Each structure stands twice: as C-alpha cells, then as structure tokens.
C-alpha cells in the first residue's frame, strides 16, 4: 500500500486550461470567446480560424488535457494522494465557471489550481487569475458559497518539466540525418507577447528588459542546452526565439520570429536545427500549426533539415511534478516545513502573486494573489 500523503488544507485540484474547438462549428464561437470585448468582426475571425480548419476544426488541447487528467489521477492514486482532480477551461467547454459551480456543489472549500502555463506573464498567469475571480463572482451572485482558490507556483524550472524536454531534444537530434547532426543548432521557442507585456511580467521589482517572462525562458533554455552538452559531449549553439505573434503590426512584440531565425541559420551555413517548444505544456495548435506546419514549410523552402522535440504533455514525470507542487503548497498552507524543488539560477517562484505582478492595461480583480478580493 502506498504511503498516505496529506494535501491538507486543500480538498481538490483544478486543472485550468485555455480550451479549444472540437469541431468546425466550434471554431468561430471559440474565437469569439477568446477575443470578447475587442470588437473583431465575425468574417475576420473566420480568416483567423483557418489554421483550425486545416485540422478539421479540432484543437488537440482538450484531448491533451484529458490525457493529463488521467495521468494526474493515476499518479495521485498510486502514491496515496487522496485529492480529486477537476478540469475547467477559460474559453471552451468545460467552462471554468461551470466547473467551479460543480466543485462548490461537491462541497470543495479549498482548491488548488494548476494552470497549463508554466511561466509568468499577463496572458499566462494574471489573466487566468482574473477569470478565476470572474467565475467566483458569478457563484456569489448565484448565492453559492465561493471556495477559496490558490494557484500553484510557476513550474518552468521544476525537474519534472525540464527533464522530459531535455530527453525530447536528444531524441530529436537522433532523428536528424547523421551527416548534419553534429552541427545542428538548438532553437528554443515560445509564444511571442507584446514587449510591454514582457517588460512588466513577474513582480514589479524585476520589470524591464523582458521581465520575468524572458528571464524564465532563457533559464530553461540554458538548463536544457547544458544538459544536452553533458549527455552528448557536444556544446551546441542555441537561441530563444518566438512564434504565434498576433495583434496590430505597429505594436512591438518579442522577436526574432522562428521563421526569420531559420532563414538566418540557413544564411549562416548552419546544417540543421532542432526546434524546442519550451513555452508550451502540450502539442496544441500553436505547436502543430506554427511549428509543424509553418516553420517546417519554411525549413523545406530553405533546404534546412529540422526536427521538433516534444512538449511534456502527460509525461509521468510531469504528473509527479504536479504532485510535488501540490504537497509543497499544502505544507506551506499548513505551516509545515517546505522543500521547494527548482533547477537553474532563478530558484522557486513565489506562491502568492504580489501586487503589481503581470499587470493588465485595464486592471480587473484577480484571485489567488496578494490583491485578491477572495482571500
């Protein structure tokens, strides 16, 4: 029998994700949810949604979340952690508000939240917290007792997140033609965001020059590159680049773009590259389209051999990392001794987002932070 692990004071874990369409008829309504309040015409949304239609209108993210749910439940059961796991999305069914309503009806009073975004940024952290606050406000308006929610810390540098990606790079190097493999570069990629949003990511005392968003990604890239060198004996050049840019062209976003960087590598005579999507938890649409479709097409046009390494997805080591983060936060919440696991130079992230962390242009209430109205 496994040792019984104590998650007190928490009585449930909520997997909180972005959501995605599961058929052609879902694409435009889904994009309307994502862009609500921006006044984007439906015809423009149909154009934006073309990359979903290339995949029959189905985003893989929901199935990937189902696989992660199964992995978490299996890991918890095997290790004696009696903690039910629920799932809610920000932009598609199962919707966050519906899931929180279900959790309240089930008597869940103290909830931990795992967001499927590992890094600090407005869109990757505070916006999730704002949606949590909005959902809790709906429950209160319905006369329900809103549970308390706490968000697990950023896990970008947890070994259970880093190590599966490192092994993915090693497998991807092995997939390259033998004659170009020795000179292959590593291209670490993540979602581009506005420069202003990057500069204000993380706690206020670290704002500027890309903020926590860029620093965290650089630290993960460095960790993986160093581990690959230690395991292969080859010190490979690497660079952090960006993908999936959207928004008005006059607003500066993080650069260089992945496709521009591939052109630069080819022009410099680099024989091959491995694309490493460190900014993503699973192989969802940004990975399938922006890397496996657009970036690969650019590489073929250039005659540059490339491979693409896997994200952590539902890897058992990632599920174990979530268990570790749950127990870490539970210990802190109960006043017990806490051992925080983190690789690299930045150390473990904060448990509670401080005031001024990843601010929005138009401030809204946000749960699970020092400024939360739901303490």
mmCIF file of C-alpha atoms in Angstrom:
data_model
loop_
_atom_site.group_PDB
_atom_site.id
_atom_site.type_symbol
_atom_site.label_atom_id
_atom_site.label_comp_id
_atom_site.label_asym_id
_atom_site.label_seq_id
_atom_site.Cartn_x
_atom_site.Cartn_y
_atom_site.Cartn_z
ATOM 1 C CA UNK A 1 0.000 0.000 0.000
ATOM 2 C CA UNK A 2 1.310 3.476 -0.821
ATOM 3 C CA UNK A 3 2.061 5.936 1.940
ATOM 4 C CA UNK A 4 -0.924 8.236 2.563
ATOM 5 C CA UNK A 5 0.053 11.756 1.511
ATOM 6 C CA UNK A 6 -1.546 14.789 3.135
ATOM 7 C CA UNK A 7 -2.892 17.602 0.959
ATOM 8 C CA UNK A 8 -4.474 19.433 3.910
ATOM 9 C CA UNK A 9 -5.783 22.180 3.837
ATOM 10 C CA UNK A 10 -6.771 21.517 0.201
ATOM 11 C CA UNK A 11 -9.640 19.282 -0.841
ATOM 12 C CA UNK A 12 -9.386 19.419 -4.663
ATOM 13 C CA UNK A 13 -7.132 20.285 -7.593
ATOM 14 C CA UNK A 14 -8.450 22.215 -10.599
ATOM 15 C CA UNK A 15 -6.703 21.829 -13.955
ATOM 16 C CA UNK A 16 -7.278 25.211 -15.608
ATOM 17 C CA UNK A 17 -6.558 25.497 -19.313
ATOM 18 C CA UNK A 18 -7.208 27.666 -22.354
ATOM 19 C CA UNK A 19 -9.666 25.413 -24.164
ATOM 20 C CA UNK A 20 -10.122 24.844 -27.872
ATOM 21 C CA UNK A 21 -12.708 23.949 -30.526
ATOM 22 C CA UNK A 22 -13.632 20.307 -31.049
ATOM 23 C CA UNK A 23 -15.251 20.618 -34.480
ATOM 24 C CA UNK A 24 -15.704 23.056 -37.411
ATOM 25 C CA UNK A 25 -18.854 24.605 -35.934
ATOM 26 C CA UNK A 26 -16.954 25.438 -32.732
ATOM 27 C CA UNK A 27 -14.169 27.491 -34.321
ATOM 28 C CA UNK A 28 -15.809 30.909 -34.668
ATOM 29 C CA UNK A 29 -17.692 30.737 -31.322
ATOM 30 C CA UNK A 30 -14.443 29.727 -29.657
ATOM 31 C CA UNK A 31 -12.577 32.653 -31.227
ATOM 32 C CA UNK A 32 -15.416 34.959 -30.175
ATOM 33 C CA UNK A 33 -14.815 33.817 -26.607
ATOM 34 C CA UNK A 34 -11.061 34.405 -26.915
ATOM 35 C CA UNK A 35 -11.449 37.897 -28.410
ATOM 36 C CA UNK A 36 -14.536 39.037 -26.489
ATOM 37 C CA UNK A 37 -14.597 42.803 -25.997
ATOM 38 C CA UNK A 38 -12.229 43.587 -28.862
ATOM 39 C CA UNK A 39 -14.931 44.156 -31.498
ATOM 40 C CA UNK A 40 -13.410 41.832 -34.104
ATOM 41 C CA UNK A 41 -15.894 41.109 -36.962
ATOM 42 C CA UNK A 42 -17.017 37.518 -37.487
ATOM 43 C CA UNK A 43 -15.585 37.484 -41.018
ATOM 44 C CA UNK A 44 -12.170 38.365 -39.637
ATOM 45 C CA UNK A 45 -12.483 35.560 -37.077
ATOM 46 C CA UNK A 46 -13.197 33.111 -39.913
ATOM 47 C CA UNK A 47 -9.934 34.197 -41.534
ATOM 48 C CA UNK A 48 -8.036 33.873 -38.261
ATOM 49 C CA UNK A 49 -9.525 30.417 -37.738
ATOM 50 C CA UNK A 50 -8.233 28.967 -40.991
ATOM 51 C CA UNK A 51 -5.425 27.096 -39.264
ATOM 52 C CA UNK A 52 -8.050 25.302 -37.137
ATOM 53 C CA UNK A 53 -9.966 24.323 -40.275
ATOM 54 C CA UNK A 54 -6.784 22.711 -41.630
ATOM 55 C CA UNK A 55 -7.215 20.251 -38.743
ATOM 56 C CA UNK A 56 -10.980 19.722 -39.268
ATOM 57 C CA UNK A 57 -11.759 22.466 -36.773
ATOM 58 C CA UNK A 58 -10.326 20.415 -33.910
ATOM 59 C CA UNK A 59 -7.755 21.718 -31.479
ATOM 60 C CA UNK A 60 -5.810 18.904 -29.813
ATOM 61 C CA UNK A 61 -5.667 20.751 -26.498
ATOM 62 C CA UNK A 62 -8.812 19.261 -24.972
ATOM 63 C CA UNK A 63 -7.729 15.673 -25.631
ATOM 64 C CA UNK A 64 -4.302 16.544 -24.278
ATOM 65 C CA UNK A 65 -5.924 17.879 -21.112
ATOM 66 C CA UNK A 66 -7.941 14.674 -20.789
ATOM 67 C CA UNK A 67 -4.704 12.703 -21.036
ATOM 68 C CA UNK A 68 -3.106 14.914 -18.377
ATOM 69 C CA UNK A 69 -6.141 14.451 -16.133
ATOM 70 C CA UNK A 70 -5.763 10.681 -16.443
ATOM 71 C CA UNK A 71 -2.036 10.916 -15.702
ATOM 72 C CA UNK A 72 -2.611 13.081 -12.619
ATOM 73 C CA UNK A 73 -5.341 10.827 -11.238
ATOM 74 C CA UNK A 74 -3.213 7.742 -11.845
ATOM 75 C CA UNK A 75 -0.164 9.271 -10.173
ATOM 76 C CA UNK A 76 -2.150 10.516 -7.183
ATOM 77 C CA UNK A 77 -3.800 7.122 -6.687
ATOM 78 C CA UNK A 78 -0.513 5.221 -6.975
ATOM 79 C CA UNK A 79 1.134 7.484 -4.399
ATOM 80 C CA UNK A 80 -1.677 7.640 -1.868
ATOM 81 C CA UNK A 81 -2.707 11.237 -2.510
ATOM 82 C CA UNK A 82 -6.458 11.420 -1.981
ATOM 83 C CA UNK A 83 -7.199 14.589 -3.917
ATOM 84 C CA UNK A 84 -9.928 14.755 -6.601
ATOM 85 C CA UNK A 85 -8.944 16.453 -9.862
ATOM 86 C CA UNK A 86 -11.375 18.618 -11.844
ATOM 87 C CA UNK A 87 -10.951 20.375 -15.179
ATOM 88 C CA UNK A 88 -12.162 23.749 -16.437
ATOM 89 C CA UNK A 89 -11.293 25.967 -19.423
ATOM 90 C CA UNK A 90 -11.220 29.701 -19.913
ATOM 91 C CA UNK A 91 -12.599 29.736 -23.469
ATOM 92 C CA UNK A 92 -14.428 26.469 -24.195
ATOM 93 C CA UNK A 93 -16.273 23.613 -22.533
ATOM 94 C CA UNK A 94 -15.878 22.518 -19.844
ATOM 95 C CA UNK A 95 -16.051 26.176 -18.845
ATOM 96 C CA UNK A 96 -14.306 27.358 -15.685
ATOM 97 C CA UNK A 97 -17.475 28.785 -14.107
ATOM 98 C CA UNK A 98 -19.378 25.546 -14.645
ATOM 99 C CA UNK A 99 -16.552 23.518 -13.109
ATOM 100 C CA UNK A 100 -16.265 25.780 -10.066
ATOM 101 C CA UNK A 101 -20.045 25.557 -9.626
ATOM 102 C CA UNK A 102 -19.725 21.747 -9.699
ATOM 103 C CA UNK A 103 -16.885 21.860 -7.194
ATOM 104 C CA UNK A 104 -18.891 24.082 -4.847
ATOM 105 C CA UNK A 105 -21.853 21.691 -5.117
ATOM 106 C CA UNK A 106 -19.484 18.821 -4.261
ATOM 107 C CA UNK A 107 -18.501 20.659 -1.083
ATOM 108 C CA UNK A 108 -14.991 21.656 -2.163
ATOM 109 C CA UNK A 109 -13.947 24.590 0.009
ATOM 110 C CA UNK A 110 -10.180 24.988 -0.578
ATOM 111 C CA UNK A 111 -8.964 24.455 -4.127
ATOM 112 C CA UNK A 112 -5.508 24.374 -5.686
ATOM 113 C CA UNK A 113 -5.271 25.470 -9.317
ATOM 114 C CA UNK A 114 -2.827 24.109 -11.897
ATOM 115 C CA UNK A 115 -2.723 26.406 -14.939
ATOM 116 C CA UNK A 116 -1.402 24.951 -18.188
ATOM 117 C CA UNK A 117 1.099 27.793 -18.493
ATOM 118 C CA UNK A 118 4.465 27.425 -16.804
ATOM 119 C CA UNK A 119 5.758 30.989 -16.960
ATOM 120 C CA UNK A 120 4.980 34.466 -15.627
ATOM 121 C CA UNK A 121 3.090 36.855 -17.917
ATOM 122 C CA UNK A 122 -0.260 38.590 -18.060
ATOM 123 C CA UNK A 123 -1.718 36.078 -20.545
ATOM 124 C CA UNK A 124 -0.037 33.105 -18.855
ATOM 125 C CA UNK A 125 -0.873 33.901 -15.242
ATOM 126 C CA UNK A 126 -2.813 37.020 -14.269
ATOM 127 C CA UNK A 127 -5.458 36.538 -16.985
ATOM 128 C CA UNK A 128 -6.127 33.072 -15.575
ATOM 129 C CA UNK A 129 -6.424 34.659 -12.135
ATOM 130 C CA UNK A 130 -8.821 37.286 -13.480
ATOM 131 C CA UNK A 131 -11.016 34.569 -14.965
ATOM 132 C CA UNK A 132 -10.972 32.755 -11.639
ATOM 133 C CA UNK A 133 -12.143 35.945 -9.907
ATOM 134 C CA UNK A 134 -14.876 36.427 -12.505
ATOM 135 C CA UNK A 135 -16.116 32.878 -12.063
ATOM 136 C CA UNK A 136 -16.128 33.194 -8.271
ATOM 137 C CA UNK A 137 -18.126 36.423 -8.588
ATOM 138 C CA UNK A 138 -20.732 34.566 -10.652
ATOM 139 C CA UNK A 139 -21.038 31.892 -7.959
ATOM 140 C CA UNK A 140 -21.509 34.539 -5.278
ATOM 141 C CA UNK A 141 -24.150 36.286 -7.392
ATOM 142 C CA UNK A 142 -25.987 32.963 -7.593
ATOM 143 C CA UNK A 143 -25.989 32.734 -3.812
ATOM 144 C CA UNK A 144 -23.370 29.984 -3.649
ATOM 145 C CA UNK A 145 -20.514 29.959 -1.176
ATOM 146 C CA UNK A 146 -17.422 30.525 -3.296
ATOM 147 C CA UNK A 147 -14.498 28.249 -2.464
ATOM 148 C CA UNK A 148 -11.054 29.688 -1.789
ATOM 149 C CA UNK A 149 -8.641 29.141 -4.661
ATOM 150 C CA UNK A 150 -4.834 29.154 -4.588
ATOM 151 C CA UNK A 151 -2.729 28.833 -7.726
ATOM 152 C CA UNK A 152 0.315 26.554 -7.849
ATOM 153 C CA UNK A 153 3.553 28.433 -8.439
ATOM 154 C CA UNK A 154 5.235 28.697 -11.829
ATOM 155 C CA UNK A 155 6.844 25.359 -12.609
ATOM 156 C CA UNK A 156 9.065 26.229 -15.581
ATOM 157 C CA UNK A 157 12.210 25.113 -13.725
ATOM 158 C CA UNK A 158 10.857 22.058 -11.924
ATOM 159 C CA UNK A 159 12.824 18.915 -12.903
ATOM 160 C CA UNK A 160 9.597 17.177 -13.903
ATOM 161 C CA UNK A 161 9.057 19.866 -16.530
ATOM 162 C CA UNK A 162 12.653 20.310 -17.692
ATOM 163 C CA UNK A 163 13.880 16.715 -17.851
ATOM 164 C CA UNK A 164 11.232 15.339 -20.263
ATOM 165 C CA UNK A 165 12.013 18.218 -22.637
ATOM 166 C CA UNK A 166 15.725 17.527 -22.405
ATOM 167 C CA UNK A 167 15.147 13.906 -23.416
ATOM 168 C CA UNK A 168 12.909 15.154 -26.231
ATOM 169 C CA UNK A 169 15.826 17.174 -27.600
ATOM 170 C CA UNK A 170 18.090 14.128 -27.508
ATOM 171 C CA UNK A 171 15.504 12.088 -29.438
ATOM 172 C CA UNK A 172 15.058 14.889 -31.974
ATOM 173 C CA UNK A 173 18.791 15.149 -32.556
ATOM 174 C CA UNK A 174 18.823 11.424 -33.289
ATOM 175 C CA UNK A 175 16.087 11.959 -35.909
ATOM 176 C CA UNK A 176 18.258 14.316 -37.962
ATOM 177 C CA UNK A 177 20.313 12.893 -40.845
ATOM 178 C CA UNK A 178 23.611 11.642 -39.486
ATOM 179 C CA UNK A 179 25.674 13.867 -41.769
ATOM 180 C CA UNK A 180 24.146 17.125 -40.422
ATOM 181 C CA UNK A 181 23.600 16.098 -36.811
ATOM 182 C CA UNK A 182 26.995 17.232 -35.408
ATOM 183 C CA UNK A 183 26.428 20.853 -36.434
ATOM 184 C CA UNK A 184 22.765 21.171 -35.510
ATOM 185 C CA UNK A 185 21.713 24.232 -33.512
ATOM 186 C CA UNK A 186 19.016 24.284 -30.820
ATOM 187 C CA UNK A 187 16.143 26.707 -31.386
ATOM 188 C CA UNK A 188 14.125 27.246 -28.215
ATOM 189 C CA UNK A 189 10.729 28.694 -28.966
ATOM 190 C CA UNK A 190 7.829 30.186 -27.040
ATOM 191 C CA UNK A 191 4.758 32.325 -27.635
ATOM 192 C CA UNK A 192 5.592 35.886 -28.582
ATOM 193 C CA UNK A 193 3.866 38.544 -26.471
ATOM 194 C CA UNK A 194 3.922 42.362 -26.676
ATOM 195 C CA UNK A 195 7.226 43.794 -25.486
ATOM 196 C CA UNK A 196 5.342 45.961 -22.979
ATOM 197 C CA UNK A 197 3.688 42.842 -21.504
ATOM 198 C CA UNK A 198 7.031 41.042 -21.288
ATOM 199 C CA UNK A 199 8.710 44.003 -19.602
ATOM 200 C CA UNK A 200 6.034 44.061 -16.878
ATOM 201 C CA UNK A 201 5.864 40.305 -16.351
ATOM 202 C CA UNK A 202 6.540 38.969 -12.879
ATOM 203 C CA UNK A 203 6.942 41.012 -9.669
ATOM 204 C CA UNK A 204 7.346 44.774 -10.076
ATOM 205 C CA UNK A 205 10.912 44.860 -8.769
ATOM 206 C CA UNK A 206 12.024 42.799 -11.774
ATOM 207 C CA UNK A 207 10.226 44.715 -14.527
ATOM 208 C CA UNK A 208 12.080 45.851 -17.629
ATOM 209 C CA UNK A 209 14.192 44.178 -20.349
ATOM 210 C CA UNK A 210 11.754 41.329 -20.948
ATOM 211 C CA UNK A 211 10.817 40.913 -17.305
ATOM 212 C CA UNK A 212 10.342 37.513 -15.729
ATOM 213 C CA UNK A 213 8.892 36.057 -18.957
ATOM 214 C CA UNK A 214 12.131 36.299 -20.909
ATOM 215 C CA UNK A 215 14.397 35.531 -17.925
ATOM 216 C CA UNK A 216 12.492 32.349 -17.101
ATOM 217 C CA UNK A 217 12.580 31.088 -20.678
ATOM 218 C CA UNK A 218 16.286 31.851 -21.003
ATOM 219 C CA UNK A 219 16.972 29.938 -17.799
ATOM 220 C CA UNK A 220 15.087 26.866 -19.041
ATOM 221 C CA UNK A 221 16.820 27.028 -22.434
ATOM 222 C CA UNK A 222 20.198 27.231 -20.711
ATOM 223 C CA UNK A 223 19.364 24.287 -18.457
ATOM 224 C CA UNK A 224 18.374 22.098 -21.404
ATOM 225 C CA UNK A 225 21.337 23.141 -23.554
ATOM 226 C CA UNK A 226 23.771 22.397 -20.706
ATOM 227 C CA UNK A 227 22.147 19.030 -20.025
ATOM 228 C CA UNK A 228 22.348 18.102 -23.716
ATOM 229 C CA UNK A 229 26.038 19.055 -23.711
ATOM 230 C CA UNK A 230 26.694 16.917 -20.615
ATOM 231 C CA UNK A 231 24.929 13.889 -22.131
ATOM 232 C CA UNK A 232 26.345 14.131 -25.641
ATOM 233 C CA UNK A 233 29.703 15.846 -25.222
ATOM 234 C CA UNK A 234 28.729 18.448 -27.828
ATOM 235 C CA UNK A 235 28.275 22.123 -26.943
ATOM 236 C CA UNK A 236 25.554 23.265 -29.334
ATOM 237 C CA UNK A 237 24.786 26.907 -30.132
ATOM 238 C CA UNK A 238 21.252 27.901 -29.122
ATOM 239 C CA UNK A 239 18.869 30.831 -29.192
ATOM 240 C CA UNK A 240 15.476 31.741 -27.724
ATOM 241 C CA UNK A 241 13.029 32.761 -30.475
ATOM 242 C CA UNK A 242 9.311 33.422 -30.687
ATOM 243 C CA UNK A 243 6.225 32.288 -32.568
ATOM 244 C CA UNK A 244 2.453 32.772 -32.823
ATOM 245 C CA UNK A 245 2.550 36.572 -32.999
ATOM 246 C CA UNK A 246 -0.862 38.236 -33.279
ATOM 247 C CA UNK A 247 -2.250 41.725 -32.842
ATOM 248 C CA UNK A 248 -1.705 45.066 -34.559
ATOM 249 C CA UNK A 249 1.546 45.242 -36.571
ATOM 250 C CA UNK A 250 2.544 48.632 -35.107
ATOM 251 C CA UNK A 251 2.781 47.198 -31.573
ATOM 252 C CA UNK A 252 6.247 45.771 -30.799
ATOM 253 C CA UNK A 253 6.250 42.049 -29.933
ATOM 254 C CA UNK A 254 9.117 39.841 -28.824
ATOM 255 C CA UNK A 255 11.442 38.820 -31.666
ATOM 256 C CA UNK A 256 13.018 37.141 -33.591
ATOM 257 C CA UNK A 257 10.282 35.059 -35.164
ATOM 258 C CA UNK A 258 11.037 31.360 -35.614
ATOM 259 C CA UNK A 259 10.839 31.510 -39.405
ATOM 260 C CA UNK A 260 13.124 34.556 -39.597
ATOM 261 C CA UNK A 261 15.617 32.755 -37.369
ATOM 262 C CA UNK A 262 15.568 29.662 -39.573
ATOM 263 C CA UNK A 263 16.429 31.912 -42.532
ATOM 264 C CA UNK A 264 19.278 33.415 -40.521
ATOM 265 C CA UNK A 265 20.635 29.970 -39.633
ATOM 266 C CA UNK A 266 20.482 28.852 -43.249
ATOM 267 C CA UNK A 267 22.223 32.009 -44.410
ATOM 268 C CA UNK A 268 24.994 31.416 -41.878
ATOM 269 C CA UNK A 269 25.577 27.893 -43.198
ATOM 270 C CA UNK A 270 24.151 26.042 -40.199
ATOM 271 C CA UNK A 271 23.443 22.472 -41.413
ATOM 272 C CA UNK A 272 20.371 21.631 -39.279
ATOM 273 C CA UNK A 273 18.256 22.693 -36.309
ATOM 274 C CA UNK A 274 16.094 21.235 -33.552
ATOM 275 C CA UNK A 275 13.023 23.294 -32.643
ATOM 276 C CA UNK A 276 12.334 23.035 -28.904
ATOM 277 C CA UNK A 277 8.913 24.415 -27.824
ATOM 278 C CA UNK A 278 9.787 25.134 -24.198
ATOM 279 C CA UNK A 279 6.957 27.652 -23.850
ATOM 280 C CA UNK A 280 4.182 25.075 -24.222
ATOM 281 C CA UNK A 281 2.925 22.335 -21.930
ATOM 282 C CA UNK A 282 1.449 20.203 -24.731
ATOM 283 C CA UNK A 283 1.488 19.855 -28.517
ATOM 284 C CA UNK A 284 -1.577 22.035 -29.065
ATOM 285 C CA UNK A 285 -2.452 24.229 -32.053
ATOM 286 C CA UNK A 286 0.415 26.718 -31.748
ATOM 287 C CA UNK A 287 2.835 23.805 -31.911
ATOM 288 C CA UNK A 288 1.021 21.854 -34.643
ATOM 289 C CA UNK A 289 0.461 24.849 -36.899
ATOM 290 C CA UNK A 290 3.172 27.415 -36.178
ATOM 291 C CA UNK A 291 5.973 24.869 -35.861
ATOM 292 C CA UNK A 292 4.922 21.613 -37.542
ATOM 293 C CA UNK A 293 3.212 23.390 -40.447
ATOM 294 C CA UNK A 294 4.574 26.916 -40.996
ATOM 295 C CA UNK A 295 8.114 26.564 -39.645
ATOM 296 C CA UNK A 296 8.630 23.176 -41.295
ATOM 297 C CA UNK A 297 7.409 24.642 -44.589
ATOM 298 C CA UNK A 298 9.950 27.448 -44.256
ATOM 299 C CA UNK A 299 12.691 24.906 -43.491
ATOM 300 C CA UNK A 300 11.760 22.861 -46.568
ATOM 301 C CA UNK A 301 11.833 26.013 -48.688
ATOM 302 C CA UNK A 302 15.322 26.761 -47.382
ATOM 303 C CA UNK A 303 16.538 23.162 -47.647
ATOM 304 C CA UNK A 304 17.336 23.215 -43.929
ATOM 305 C CA UNK A 305 16.880 19.867 -42.127
ATOM 306 C CA UNK A 306 14.873 20.346 -38.915
ATOM 307 C CA UNK A 307 13.242 18.229 -36.263
ATOM 308 C CA UNK A 308 10.897 19.261 -33.481
ATOM 309 C CA UNK A 309 11.095 17.957 -29.923
ATOM 310 C CA UNK A 310 8.086 17.061 -27.824
ATOM 311 C CA UNK A 311 6.427 19.018 -25.053
ATOM 312 C CA UNK A 312 5.885 17.384 -21.649
ATOM 313 C CA UNK A 313 2.187 16.645 -22.254
ATOM 314 C CA UNK A 314 1.062 13.867 -19.936
ATOM 315 C CA UNK A 315 4.562 12.522 -19.215
ATOM 316 C CA UNK A 316 4.513 10.676 -15.851
ATOM 317 C CA UNK A 317 7.380 12.853 -14.634
ATOM 318 C CA UNK A 318 5.249 15.952 -15.170
ATOM 319 C CA UNK A 319 2.363 14.362 -13.280
ATOM 320 C CA UNK A 320 4.801 13.581 -10.469
ATOM 321 C CA UNK A 321 5.968 17.196 -10.542
ATOM 322 C CA UNK A 322 2.387 18.375 -10.072
ATOM 323 C CA UNK A 323 2.049 16.042 -7.080
ATOM 324 C CA UNK A 324 5.246 17.519 -5.689
ATOM 325 C CA UNK A 325 3.926 21.075 -6.175
ATOM 326 C CA UNK A 326 0.628 20.168 -4.505
ATOM 327 C CA UNK A 327 2.354 18.726 -1.455
ATOM 328 C CA UNK A 328 4.758 21.673 -1.306
ATOM 329 C CA UNK A 329 1.893 24.178 -1.300
ATOM 330 C CA UNK A 330 -0.135 22.090 1.152
ATOM 331 C CA UNK A 331 2.804 22.023 3.561
ATOM 332 C CA UNK A 332 3.174 25.786 3.314
ATOM 333 C CA UNK A 333 -0.570 26.246 3.844
ATOM 334 C CA UNK A 334 -0.445 24.089 6.981
ATOM 335 C CA UNK A 335 2.655 25.676 8.441
ATOM 336 C CA UNK A 336 4.751 22.560 7.841
ATOM 337 C CA UNK A 337 8.348 22.546 6.619
ATOM 338 C CA UNK A 338 8.598 23.117 2.878
ATOM 339 C CA UNK A 339 11.233 21.804 0.466
ATOM 340 C CA UNK A 340 10.965 23.567 -2.890
ATOM 341 C CA UNK A 341 12.366 21.811 -5.944
ATOM 342 C CA UNK A 342 13.782 24.020 -8.690
ATOM 343 C CA UNK A 343 16.652 23.878 -11.167
ATOM 344 C CA UNK A 344 18.696 26.721 -12.591
ATOM 345 C CA UNK A 345 19.627 30.167 -11.359
ATOM 346 C CA UNK A 346 16.204 31.639 -10.573
ATOM 347 C CA UNK A 347 15.023 29.350 -7.783
ATOM 348 C CA UNK A 348 11.431 28.506 -6.917
ATOM 349 C CA UNK A 349 8.779 31.085 -7.811
ATOM 350 C CA UNK A 350 6.518 32.790 -5.311
ATOM 351 C CA UNK A 351 3.365 31.057 -4.053
ATOM 352 C CA UNK A 352 1.302 34.244 -3.964
ATOM 353 C CA UNK A 353 1.457 36.717 -6.847
ATOM 354 C CA UNK A 354 2.388 40.109 -5.335
ATOM 355 C CA UNK A 355 0.653 43.397 -6.051
ATOM 356 C CA UNK A 356 1.854 44.757 -9.406
ATOM 357 C CA UNK A 357 2.759 41.310 -10.759
ATOM 358 C CA UNK A 358 1.986 40.984 -14.514
ATOM 359 C CA UNK A 359 -0.422 43.973 -14.564
ATOM 360 C CA UNK A 360 -3.080 44.425 -17.216
ATOM 361 C CA UNK A 361 -3.660 47.696 -19.073
ATOM 362 C CA UNK A 362 -7.134 47.835 -17.533
ATOM 363 C CA UNK A 363 -6.895 46.340 -14.040
ATOM 364 C CA UNK A 364 -9.512 43.755 -13.084
ATOM 365 C CA UNK A 365 -9.986 41.757 -9.883
ATOM 366 C CA UNK A 366 -7.798 38.660 -9.795
ATOM 367 C CA UNK A 367 -7.990 35.661 -7.486
ATOM 368 C CA UNK A 368 -5.056 33.798 -5.918
ATOM 369 C CA UNK A 369 -2.849 36.825 -5.377
ATOM 370 C CA UNK A 370 -1.908 39.348 -2.713
ATOM 371 C CA UNK A 371 -4.521 41.724 -4.149
ATOM 372 C CA UNK A 372 -7.282 39.097 -4.366
ATOM 373 C CA UNK A 373 -10.770 40.006 -3.129
ATOM 374 C CA UNK A 374 -11.216 36.290 -2.378
ATOM 375 C CA UNK A 375 -8.577 35.757 0.322
#
